[in-house]
PDB file of C-alpha atoms and ligand atoms in Angstrom:
ATOM      1  CA  MET A 702      75.623  91.885  94.084  1.00 90.00           C
ATOM      2  CA  ILE A 703      77.962  93.693  91.679  1.00 91.00           C
ATOM      3  CA  THR A 704      76.219  95.855  89.056  1.00 96.00           C
ATOM      4  CA  ALA A 705      77.302  98.804  86.936  1.00 95.00           C
ATOM      5  CA  GLN A 706      76.055 100.963  89.848  1.00 97.00           C
ATOM      6  CA  THR A 707      78.776  99.485  92.105  1.00 98.00           C
ATOM      7  CA  PHE A 708      81.354 101.339  89.993  1.00 98.00           C
ATOM      8  CA  ARG A 709      79.545 104.719  90.227  1.00 98.00           C
ATOM      9  CA  LEU A 710      80.999 107.529  92.356  1.00 98.00           C
ATOM     10  CA  ASP A 711      77.894 109.728  92.709  1.00 98.00           C
ATOM     11  CA  GLY A 712      77.912 111.829  95.881  1.00 98.00           C
ATOM     12  CA  ARG A 713      81.656 111.319  96.486  1.00 98.00           C
ATOM     13  CA  MET A 714      84.313 114.002  96.452  1.00 98.00           C
ATOM     14  CA  ALA A 715      87.807 113.432  95.068  1.00 99.00           C
ATOM     15  CA  LEU A 716      90.991 115.500  95.325  1.00 99.00           C
ATOM     16  CA  ILE A 717      93.501 114.811  92.520  1.00 99.00           C
ATOM     17  CA  THR A 718      96.913 116.467  92.853  1.00 99.00           C
ATOM     18  CA  GLY A 719      98.588 117.675  89.638  1.00 98.00           C
ATOM     19  CA  SER A 720      95.341 117.535  87.667  1.00 98.00           C
ATOM     20  CA  SER A 721      95.645 120.626  85.474  1.00 98.00           C
ATOM     21  CA  ALA A 722      97.240 118.520  82.702  1.00 97.00           C
ATOM     22  CA  GLY A 723      98.281 115.053  81.558  1.00 97.00           C
ATOM     23  CA  ILE A 724      97.377 111.943  83.544  1.00 98.00           C
ATOM     24  CA  GLY A 725      95.819 113.917  86.429  1.00 98.00           C
ATOM     25  CA  LEU A 726      93.458 115.653  84.014  1.00 98.00           C
ATOM     26  CA  GLY A 727      92.513 112.283  82.444  1.00 98.00           C
ATOM     27  CA  LEU A 728      91.809 110.875  85.922  1.00 98.00           C
ATOM     28  CA  ALA A 729      89.765 113.952  86.889  1.00 98.00           C
ATOM     29  CA  ARG A 730      87.620 113.611  83.766  1.00 98.00           C
ATOM     30  CA  GLY A 731      87.132 109.863  84.373  1.00 98.00           C
ATOM     31  CA  LEU A 732      86.146 110.189  88.047  1.00 98.00           C
ATOM     32  CA  ALA A 733      83.824 113.121  87.309  1.00 98.00           C
ATOM     33  CA  GLN A 734      82.186 111.172  84.446  1.00 98.00           C
ATOM     34  CA  ALA A 735      81.600 108.362  86.968  1.00 98.00           C
ATOM     35  CA  GLY A 736      79.676 110.846  89.144  1.00 98.00           C
ATOM     36  CA  ALA A 737      82.274 112.278  91.555  1.00 98.00           C
ATOM     37  CA  SER A 738      82.839 115.952  92.335  1.00 98.00           C
ATOM     38  CA  VAL A 739      86.526 116.627  91.742  1.00 99.00           C
ATOM     39  CA  VAL A 740      88.898 119.187  93.282  1.00 99.00           C
ATOM     40  CA  LEU A 741      91.617 119.963  90.726  1.00 98.00           C
ATOM     41  CA  ASN A 742      95.128 120.992  91.811  1.00 98.00           C
ATOM     42  CA  GLY A 743      98.330 122.389  90.305  1.00 98.00           C
ATOM     43  CA  ARG A 744     100.773 125.246  91.005  1.00 98.00           C
ATOM     44  CA  ASP A 745      99.907 127.407  87.991  1.00 98.00           C
ATOM     45  CA  ALA A 746      96.550 128.973  88.916  1.00 98.00           C
ATOM     46  CA  THR A 747      95.893 130.260  85.373  1.00 98.00           C
ATOM     47  CA  LYS A 748      96.393 126.816  83.805  1.00 98.00           C
ATOM     48  CA  LEU A 749      94.229 125.289  86.551  1.00 98.00           C
ATOM     49  CA  LYS A 750      91.399 127.766  85.917  1.00 98.00           C
ATOM     50  CA  ALA A 751      91.446 126.982  82.178  1.00 98.00           C
ATOM     51  CA  THR A 752      91.351 123.210  82.869  1.00 98.00           C
ATOM     52  CA  ALA A 753      88.443 123.648  85.279  1.00 98.00           C
ATOM     53  CA  ALA A 754      86.556 125.695  82.674  1.00 98.00           C
ATOM     54  CA  THR A 755      87.082 122.958  80.047  1.00 98.00           C
ATOM     55  CA  LEU A 756      85.718 120.257  82.375  1.00 98.00           C
ATOM     56  CA  ARG A 757      82.769 122.431  83.477  1.00 98.00           C
ATOM     57  CA  ALA A 758      81.912 122.994  79.793  1.00 98.00           C
ATOM     58  CA  GLU A 759      81.680 119.186  79.521  1.00 98.00           C
ATOM     59  CA  GLY A 760      79.047 119.262  82.291  1.00 98.00           C
ATOM     60  CA  LEU A 761      81.394 117.941  84.999  1.00 98.00           C
ATOM     61  CA  ASP A 762      81.407 119.068  88.654  1.00 98.00           C
ATOM     62  CA  VAL A 763      84.865 120.471  89.482  1.00 98.00           C
ATOM     63  CA  PHE A 764      86.514 122.860  91.970  1.00 98.00           C
ATOM     64  CA  GLU A 765      90.063 124.284  91.905  1.00 98.00           C
ATOM     65  CA  ARG A 766      92.701 124.607  94.628  1.00 98.00           C
ATOM     66  CA  SER A 767      96.099 125.882  93.546  1.00 98.00           C
ATOM     67  CA  PHE A 768      98.907 124.874  95.929  1.00 98.00           C
ATOM     68  CA  ASP A 769     102.364 123.311  95.823  1.00 98.00           C
ATOM     69  CA  VAL A 770     102.225 119.721  97.111  1.00 98.00           C
ATOM     70  CA  THR A 771     105.863 119.954  98.281  1.00 98.00           C
ATOM     71  CA  ASP A 772     104.993 122.713 100.781  1.00 98.00           C
ATOM     72  CA  ALA A 773     103.769 120.875 103.924  1.00 98.00           C
ATOM     73  CA  ASP A 774     102.202 124.002 105.502  1.00 98.00           C
ATOM     74  CA  ALA A 775     100.326 124.921 102.307  1.00 98.00           C
ATOM     75  CA  VAL A 776      99.183 121.301 101.966  1.00 98.00           C
ATOM     76  CA  LYS A 777      97.732 121.216 105.490  1.00 98.00           C
ATOM     77  CA  ALA A 778      96.012 124.610 105.127  1.00 98.00           C
ATOM     78  CA  ASN A 779      94.478 123.648 101.775  1.00 98.00           C
ATOM     79  CA  ILE A 780      93.328 120.159 102.854  1.00 98.00           C
ATOM     80  CA  ASP A 781      91.661 121.638 105.956  1.00 98.00           C
ATOM     81  CA  GLY A 782      90.168 124.368 103.718  1.00 98.00           C
ATOM     82  CA  ILE A 783      88.748 121.847 101.229  1.00 98.00           C
ATOM     83  CA  GLU A 784      87.235 119.768 104.057  1.00 98.00           C
ATOM     84  CA  ARG A 785      85.681 122.942 105.532  1.00 98.00           C
ATOM     85  CA  ASP A 786      84.536 124.767 102.385  1.00 97.00           C
ATOM     86  CA  VAL A 787      83.944 122.052  99.740  1.00 97.00           C
ATOM     87  CA  GLY A 788      83.244 118.961 101.837  1.00 98.00           C
ATOM     88  CA  PRO A 789      84.764 115.723 103.089  1.00 98.00           C
ATOM     89  CA  ILE A 790      87.417 114.194 100.818  1.00 99.00           C
ATOM     90  CA  ASP A 791      86.288 110.607 100.062  1.00 99.00           C
ATOM     91  CA  ILE A 792      88.963 109.895  97.441  1.00 99.00           C
ATOM     92  CA  LEU A 793      92.541 111.207  97.197  1.00 99.00           C
ATOM     93  CA  ILE A 794      94.702 110.590  94.135  1.00 99.00           C
ATOM     94  CA  ASN A 795      98.350 111.535  94.697  1.00 99.00           C
ATOM     95  CA  ASN A 796      99.318 112.147  91.089  1.00 98.00           C
ATOM     96  CA  ALA A 797     101.596 115.244  90.958  1.00 98.00           C
ATOM     97  CA  GLY A 798     105.047 114.189  89.814  1.00 98.00           C
ATOM     98  CA  ILE A 799     108.039 115.286  87.737  1.00 98.00           C
ATOM     99  CA  GLN A 800     110.837 113.690  85.718  1.00 97.00           C
ATOM    100  CA  ARG A 801     114.471 114.812  85.452  1.00 97.00           C
ATOM    101  CA  ARG A 802     116.888 112.982  83.113  1.00 96.00           C
ATOM    102  CA  ALA A 803     120.733 112.908  83.339  1.00 97.00           C
ATOM    103  CA  PRO A 804     123.485 110.320  83.773  1.00 97.00           C
ATOM    104  CA  LEU A 805     123.661 109.476  87.497  1.00 98.00           C
ATOM    105  CA  HIS A 806     127.295 110.630  87.912  1.00 98.00           C
ATOM    106  CA  GLU A 807     126.327 114.083  86.590  1.00 98.00           C
ATOM    107  CA  PHE A 808     122.901 114.326  88.249  1.00 98.00           C
ATOM    108  CA  ASP A 809     122.432 117.741  89.848  1.00 98.00           C
ATOM    109  CA  HIS A 810     121.799 117.660  93.636  1.00 98.00           C
ATOM    110  CA  LYS A 811     119.111 120.329  93.324  1.00 98.00           C
ATOM    111  CA  ASP A 812     117.267 118.174  90.760  1.00 98.00           C
ATOM    112  CA  TRP A 813     117.561 115.126  93.058  1.00 98.00           C
ATOM    113  CA  HIS A 814     115.911 117.018  95.949  1.00 98.00           C
ATOM    114  CA  GLU A 815     113.225 118.571  93.723  1.00 98.00           C
ATOM    115  CA  LEU A 816     112.364 115.156  92.311  1.00 98.00           C
ATOM    116  CA  MET A 817     112.178 113.446  95.725  1.00 98.00           C
ATOM    117  CA  GLN A 818     110.159 116.320  97.206  1.00 98.00           C
ATOM    118  CA  THR A 819     107.638 116.252  94.354  1.00 98.00           C
ATOM    119  CA  ASN A 820     107.329 112.497  93.761  1.00 98.00           C
ATOM    120  CA  LEU A 821     107.688 111.177  97.324  1.00 98.00           C
ATOM    121  CA  ASP A 822     107.590 113.788 100.150  1.00 98.00           C
ATOM    122  CA  SER A 823     104.365 115.261  98.730  1.00 98.00           C
ATOM    123  CA  VAL A 824     102.568 111.908  98.946  1.00 99.00           C
ATOM    124  CA  PHE A 825     103.458 111.704 102.640  1.00 99.00           C
ATOM    125  CA  PHE A 826     102.378 115.341 103.256  1.00 99.00           C
ATOM    126  CA  VAL A 827      99.090 115.183 101.320  1.00 99.00           C
ATOM    127  CA  GLY A 828      98.371 111.577 102.328  1.00 99.00           C
ATOM    128  CA  GLN A 829      98.848 112.297 106.036  1.00 98.00           C
ATOM    129  CA  ALA A 830      96.801 115.527 105.986  1.00 98.00           C
ATOM    130  CA  VAL A 831      93.886 113.814 104.182  1.00 99.00           C
ATOM    131  CA  ALA A 832      94.126 110.530 106.117  1.00 99.00           C
ATOM    132  CA  LYS A 833      93.684 112.404 109.432  1.00 98.00           C
ATOM    133  CA  HIS A 834      90.205 113.461 108.237  1.00 98.00           C
ATOM    134  CA  MET A 835      89.394 110.070 106.647  1.00 99.00           C
ATOM    135  CA  ILE A 836      90.369 108.216 109.847  1.00 98.00           C
ATOM    136  CA  THR A 837      87.791 110.181 111.881  1.00 98.00           C
ATOM    137  CA  ARG A 838      85.155 108.944 109.365  1.00 98.00           C
ATOM    138  CA  LYS A 839      86.635 105.394 109.348  1.00 98.00           C
ATOM    139  CA  LYS A 840      86.636 105.317 105.537  1.00 98.00           C
ATOM    140  CA  GLY A 841      88.479 106.713 102.536  1.00 98.00           C
ATOM    141  CA  ARG A 842      90.272 105.779  99.348  1.00 98.00           C
ATOM    142  CA  ILE A 843      93.827 106.812  98.531  1.00 99.00           C
ATOM    143  CA  ILE A 844      95.400 106.030  95.163  1.00 99.00           C
ATOM    144  CA  ASN A 845      99.093 106.814  94.599  1.00 99.00           C
ATOM    145  CA  ILE A 846     100.308 107.159  91.012  1.00 98.00           C
ATOM    146  CA  CYS A 847     103.424 105.007  90.867  1.00 99.00           C
ATOM    147  CA  SER A 848     105.031 103.905  87.569  1.00 98.00           C
ATOM    148  CA  VAL A 849     106.402 100.922  85.684  1.00 98.00           C
ATOM    149  CA  GLN A 850     109.647 102.456  87.005  1.00 98.00           C
ATOM    150  CA  SER A 851     108.540 101.296  90.481  1.00 98.00           C
ATOM    151  CA  GLU A 852     109.692  97.909  89.095  1.00 98.00           C
ATOM    152  CA  LEU A 853     111.901  98.401  86.031  1.00 97.00           C
ATOM    153  CA  GLY A 854     114.767 100.728  85.164  1.00 97.00           C
ATOM    154  CA  ARG A 855     116.100 102.719  82.201  1.00 95.00           C
ATOM    155  CA  PRO A 856     119.387 104.607  81.769  1.00 96.00           C
ATOM    156  CA  GLY A 857     119.478 108.233  82.960  1.00 97.00           C
ATOM    157  CA  ILE A 858     116.486 108.132  85.319  1.00 98.00           C
ATOM    158  CA  SER A 859     117.822 106.464  88.505  1.00 98.00           C
ATOM    159  CA  PRO A 860     116.491 109.192  90.851  1.00 98.00           C
ATOM    160  CA  TYR A 861     112.995 108.898  89.283  1.00 98.00           C
ATOM    161  CA  MET A 862     113.195 105.083  89.674  1.00 98.00           C
ATOM    162  CA  ALA A 863     114.249 105.531  93.332  1.00 98.00           C
ATOM    163  CA  SER A 864     111.331 107.912  93.973  1.00 98.00           C
ATOM    164  CA  LYS A 865     108.750 105.625  92.342  1.00 98.00           C
ATOM    165  CA  GLY A 866     110.194 102.472  93.946  1.00 98.00           C
ATOM    166  CA  ALA A 867     109.920 104.168  97.345  1.00 99.00           C
ATOM    167  CA  LEU A 868     106.396 105.339  96.490  1.00 99.00           C
ATOM    168  CA  LYS A 869     105.358 101.726  95.863  1.00 99.00           C
ATOM    169  CA  MET A 870     106.525 100.786  99.379  1.00 99.00           C
ATOM    170  CA  LEU A 871     104.988 103.933 100.921  1.00 99.00           C
ATOM    171  CA  THR A 872     101.685 102.837  99.336  1.00 99.00           C
ATOM    172  CA  LYS A 873     101.969  99.429 100.997  1.00 99.00           C
ATOM    173  CA  GLY A 874     102.956 101.085 104.308  1.00 99.00           C
ATOM    174  CA  MET A 875      99.919 103.383 104.176  1.00 99.00           C
ATOM    175  CA  ALA A 876      97.677 100.344 103.565  1.00 99.00           C
ATOM    176  CA  ILE A 877      99.267  98.510 106.506  1.00 99.00           C
ATOM    177  CA  ASP A 878      98.959 101.460 108.939  1.00 98.00           C
ATOM    178  CA  TRP A 879      95.628 102.877 107.755  1.00 99.00           C
ATOM    179  CA  GLY A 880      93.806  99.706 106.597  1.00 98.00           C
ATOM    180  CA  PRO A 881      92.871  98.814 110.196  1.00 98.00           C
ATOM    181  CA  LEU A 882      91.450 102.365 110.529  1.00 98.00           C
ATOM    182  CA  GLY A 883      89.059 101.872 107.581  1.00 98.00           C
ATOM    183  CA  LEU A 884      91.089 103.175 104.621  1.00 99.00           C
ATOM    184  CA  ASN A 885      91.966 101.466 101.333  1.00 99.00           C
ATOM    185  CA  VAL A 886      95.309 102.589  99.884  1.00 99.00           C
ATOM    186  CA  ASN A 887      96.423 101.329  96.486  1.00 99.00           C
ATOM    187  CA  GLY A 888      98.675 102.394  93.636  1.00 99.00           C
ATOM    188  CA  ILE A 889      98.370 102.617  89.867  1.00 99.00           C
ATOM    189  CA  GLY A 890     101.538 102.024  87.850  1.00 98.00           C
ATOM    190  CA  PRO A 891     101.193 103.675  84.438  1.00 98.00           C
ATOM    191  CA  GLY A 892     103.353 102.519  81.543  1.00 98.00           C
ATOM    192  CA  TYR A 893     104.256 105.110  78.874  1.00 97.00           C
ATOM    193  CA  PHE A 894     101.604 107.779  78.194  1.00 96.00           C
ATOM    194  CA  LYS A 895     101.862 110.775  75.878  1.00 93.00           C
ATOM    195  CA  THR A 896     101.996 113.767  78.267  1.00 93.00           C
ATOM    196  CA  GLU A 897     104.180 116.864  78.751  1.00 91.00           C
ATOM    197  CA  LEU A 898     106.364 114.873  81.187  1.00 90.00           C
ATOM    198  CA  ASN A 899     107.287 112.517  78.319  1.00 91.00           C
ATOM    199  CA  GLU A 900     107.445 115.155  75.550  1.00 90.00           C
ATOM    200  CA  LYS A 901     111.143 114.467  74.783  1.00 91.00           C
ATOM    201  CA  LEU A 902     110.528 110.707  74.437  1.00 91.00           C
ATOM    202  CA  VAL A 903     107.372 111.160  72.339  1.00 90.00           C
ATOM    203  CA  ASN A 904     109.393 113.303  69.877  1.00 93.00           C
ATOM    204  CA  ASP A 905     112.266 110.780  69.801  1.00 94.00           C
ATOM    205  CA  THR A 906     111.369 108.429  66.921  1.00 95.00           C
ATOM    206  CA  THR A 907     114.069 105.871  67.869  1.00 96.00           C
ATOM    207  CA  PHE A 908     112.749 105.663  71.439  1.00 95.00           C
ATOM    208  CA  SER A 909     109.126 105.527  70.263  1.00 95.00           C
ATOM    209  CA  ALA A 910     109.914 102.632  67.874  1.00 96.00           C
ATOM    210  CA  TRP A 911     111.801 100.781  70.640  1.00 96.00           C
ATOM    211  CA  LEU A 912     108.940 101.326  73.107  1.00 96.00           C
ATOM    212  CA  THR A 913     106.121 100.194  70.830  1.00 96.00           C
ATOM    213  CA  ASN A 914     108.094  97.056  69.930  1.00 96.00           C
ATOM    214  CA  ARG A 915     108.861  96.447  73.640  1.00 95.00           C
ATOM    215  CA  THR A 916     105.163  96.795  74.645  1.00 97.00           C
ATOM    216  CA  PRO A 917     102.914  93.742  74.113  1.00 98.00           C
ATOM    217  CA  SER A 918     100.012  96.098  73.177  1.00 98.00           C
ATOM    218  CA  ARG A 919     102.405  97.684  70.578  1.00 97.00           C
ATOM    219  CA  ARG A 920     101.634 101.355  71.314  1.00 96.00           C
ATOM    220  CA  TRP A 921     101.783 104.266  73.768  1.00 97.00           C
ATOM    221  CA  GLY A 922      98.880 104.596  76.233  1.00 97.00           C
ATOM    222  CA  ASP A 923      96.185 107.298  76.117  1.00 96.00           C
ATOM    223  CA  VAL A 924      95.552 109.017  79.475  1.00 96.00           C
ATOM    224  CA  GLU A 925      91.837 108.094  79.251  1.00 95.00           C
ATOM    225  CA  GLU A 926      92.929 104.450  79.560  1.00 97.00           C
ATOM    226  CA  LEU A 927      93.971 105.024  83.193  1.00 98.00           C
ATOM    227  CA  ALA A 928      90.527 106.201  84.313  1.00 98.00           C
ATOM    228  CA  GLY A 929      88.966 102.714  84.515  1.00 98.00           C
ATOM    229  CA  ALA A 930      91.596 101.532  87.018  1.00 98.00           C
ATOM    230  CA  ALA A 931      91.134 104.696  89.123  1.00 98.00           C
ATOM    231  CA  VAL A 932      87.319 104.447  89.105  1.00 98.00           C
ATOM    232  CA  PHE A 933      87.597 100.777  90.145  1.00 98.00           C
ATOM    233  CA  LEU A 934      89.989 101.559  93.027  1.00 98.00           C
ATOM    234  CA  ALA A 935      87.822 104.513  94.160  1.00 98.00           C
ATOM    235  CA  SER A 936      84.509 102.604  94.012  1.00 98.00           C
ATOM    236  CA  ASP A 937      82.669  99.952  96.030  1.00 98.00           C
ATOM    237  CA  ALA A 938      83.841  97.382  93.451  1.00 98.00           C
ATOM    238  CA  SER A 939      87.225  97.254  95.248  1.00 98.00           C
ATOM    239  CA  THR A 940      86.301  97.200  98.960  1.00 98.00           C
ATOM    240  CA  PHE A 941      88.758  94.341  99.745  1.00 98.00           C
ATOM    241  CA  VAL A 942      91.620  95.587  97.520  1.00 98.00           C
ATOM    242  CA  ASN A 943      94.287  97.121  99.769  1.00 98.00           C
ATOM    243  CA  GLY A 944      98.044  97.672  99.351  1.00 98.00           C
ATOM    244  CA  HIS A 945      97.934  96.628  95.688  1.00 98.00           C
ATOM    245  CA  ILE A 946      99.744  98.238  92.732  1.00 98.00           C
ATOM    246  CA  LEU A 947      97.711  97.931  89.522  1.00 98.00           C
ATOM    247  CA  TYR A 948      99.958  98.289  86.458  1.00 98.00           C
ATOM    248  CA  VAL A 949      98.246  99.843  83.438  1.00 98.00           C
ATOM    249  CA  ASP A 950     101.056  99.460  80.946  1.00 98.00           C
ATOM    250  CA  GLY A 951     100.034  97.496  77.858  1.00 98.00           C
ATOM    251  CA  GLY A 952     101.949  94.534  79.301  1.00 98.00           C
ATOM    252  CA  VAL A 953     105.391  96.184  79.686  1.00 97.00           C
ATOM    253  CA  THR A 954     105.981  94.706  83.166  1.00 97.00           C
ATOM    254  CA  ALA A 955     105.031  91.223  81.912  1.00 97.00           C
ATOM    255  CA  GLN A 956     107.902  90.963  79.416  1.00 93.00           C
ATOM    256  CA  LEU A 957     111.692  91.019  79.611  1.00 88.00           C
TER     257      LEU A 957
HETATM  258  P1  NAP B1502     102.584 116.246  83.450  1.00 79.78           P
HETATM  259  O1  NAP B1502     101.891 116.145  82.155  1.00 79.78           O
HETATM  260  O2  NAP B1502     103.919 116.937  83.515  1.00 79.78           O
HETATM  261  O3  NAP B1502     101.584 116.930  84.513  1.00 79.78           O
HETATM  262  C1  NAP B1502     102.015 117.122  85.838  1.00 79.78           C
HETATM  263  C2  NAP B1502     100.908 117.816  86.639  1.00 79.78           C
HETATM  264  O4  NAP B1502     101.378 117.944  88.008  1.00 79.78           O
HETATM  265  C3  NAP B1502     100.576 119.208  86.160  1.00 79.78           C
HETATM  266  O5  NAP B1502      99.212 119.465  86.400  1.00 79.78           O
HETATM  267  C4  NAP B1502     101.445 120.098  87.058  1.00 79.78           C
HETATM  268  O6  NAP B1502     100.891 121.408  87.130  1.00 79.78           O
HETATM  269  C5  NAP B1502     101.340 119.321  88.388  1.00 79.78           C
HETATM  270  N1  NAP B1502     102.444 119.530  89.334  1.00 79.78           N
HETATM  271  C6  NAP B1502     103.770 119.325  89.144  1.00 79.78           C
HETATM  272  N2  NAP B1502     104.456 119.636  90.260  1.00 79.78           N
HETATM  273  C7  NAP B1502     103.530 120.027  91.191  1.00 79.78           C
HETATM  274  C8  NAP B1502     103.614 120.481  92.527  1.00 79.78           C
HETATM  275  N3  NAP B1502     104.786 120.605  93.151  1.00 79.78           N
HETATM  276  N4  NAP B1502     102.455 120.796  93.188  1.00 79.78           N
HETATM  277  C9  NAP B1502     101.253 120.686  92.574  1.00 79.78           C
HETATM  278  N5  NAP B1502     101.123 120.258  91.296  1.00 79.78           N
HETATM  279  C10 NAP B1502     102.238 119.943  90.609  1.00 79.78           C
HETATM  280  O7  NAP B1502     102.868 114.797  84.096  1.00 79.78           O
HETATM  281  P2  NAP B1502     102.122 113.400  83.784  1.00 79.78           P
HETATM  282  O8  NAP B1502     102.848 112.702  82.713  1.00 79.78           O
HETATM  283  O9  NAP B1502     100.658 113.624  83.668  1.00 79.78           O
HETATM  284  O10 NAP B1502     102.464 112.608  85.129  1.00 79.78           O
HETATM  285  C11 NAP B1502     101.549 112.541  86.214  1.00 79.78           C
HETATM  286  C12 NAP B1502     102.016 111.458  87.183  1.00 79.78           C
HETATM  287  O11 NAP B1502     102.053 110.191  86.507  1.00 79.78           O
HETATM  288  C13 NAP B1502     103.432 111.674  87.746  1.00 79.78           C
HETATM  289  O12 NAP B1502     103.472 111.255  89.099  1.00 79.78           O
HETATM  290  C14 NAP B1502     104.295 110.772  86.877  1.00 79.78           C
HETATM  291  O13 NAP B1502     105.473 110.375  87.525  1.00 79.78           O
HETATM  292  C15 NAP B1502     103.338 109.609  86.679  1.00 79.78           C
HETATM  293  N6  NAP B1502     103.641 108.774  85.505  1.00 79.78           N
HETATM  294  C16 NAP B1502     103.567 109.291  84.252  1.00 79.78           C
HETATM  295  C17 NAP B1502     103.816 108.466  83.159  1.00 79.78           C
HETATM  296  C18 NAP B1502     103.682 108.955  81.745  1.00 79.78           C
HETATM  297  O14 NAP B1502     103.890 108.138  80.821  1.00 79.78           O
HETATM  298  N7  NAP B1502     103.351 110.205  81.491  1.00 79.78           N
HETATM  299  C19 NAP B1502     104.157 107.131  83.364  1.00 79.78           C
HETATM  300  C20 NAP B1502     104.237 106.648  84.668  1.00 79.78           C
HETATM  301  C21 NAP B1502     103.967 107.477  85.728  1.00 79.78           C
HETATM  302  P3  NAP B1502     101.801 122.697  87.545  1.00 79.78           P
HETATM  303  O15 NAP B1502     103.073 122.598  86.748  1.00 79.78           O
HETATM  304  O16 NAP B1502     100.965 123.879  87.227  1.00 79.78           O
HETATM  305  O17 NAP B1502     102.040 122.568  89.016  1.00 79.78           O
END
């Protein structure tokens, strides 16, 4: 029987990459409010400490682990360290990601590699390191933060679209390979949310007017509005949901 309790995450531990700010922070707050203990991550240890202090002041149970998700050796050492020192990771949210904007014919090769390493390679590194532990327990939830740009394009962001399109298929591949071993792997595809990553667009009144008119819900999203989808995909309410991408976008992907 499904009750409100089915959606609770008490006694579970979640690692959320890139959770010192923006969407990751919103997801951390949401999962912790639903009862989970949350390990926060980001590269800037000072920013991470301040975020952890804010969440602890709200009565939430959080830990911090500062590491770069693009560094495979650091990822493995930190995942093994979390499993040893904090406890088994029940829920992984691969959220860390970056945006770089430029016309494709001028796009800097260094930016291309940085973008692919952060948005795609990291999900393979962190996902594989965590899945190895989850597979021994025959259970675990992995949620990859994709994007409406896993489906739809815009000028000047082809490499980001390529990274998020590939991430959608990596999510399905993880579900196919790890589903038989007891894991559920799904994605969340956010529409447009006001975070540092989108600062330039938020301050661009022409873009903002175009976006709100283009979005059936007629507004930008608030990061708190992603937490419900993440809690659902992390909880016992979604035991048979696997390889799915849940778009949380105010209807953007529904309309031409
Ligand atoms: P954000 O505000 O720029 O925050 C990014 C977070 O990731 C920060 O905590 C940052 O901390 C961390 N981070 C970046 N690179 C990292 C690395 N190499 N290793 C570890 N942590 C790293 O971005 P956001 O808007 O919240 O975006 C979060 C995710 O949602 C991304 O995957 C993005 O593509 C996706 N998304 C966002 C939107 C949107 O509207 N904002 C829409 C669709 C999808 P440090 O800098 O300290 O490392």
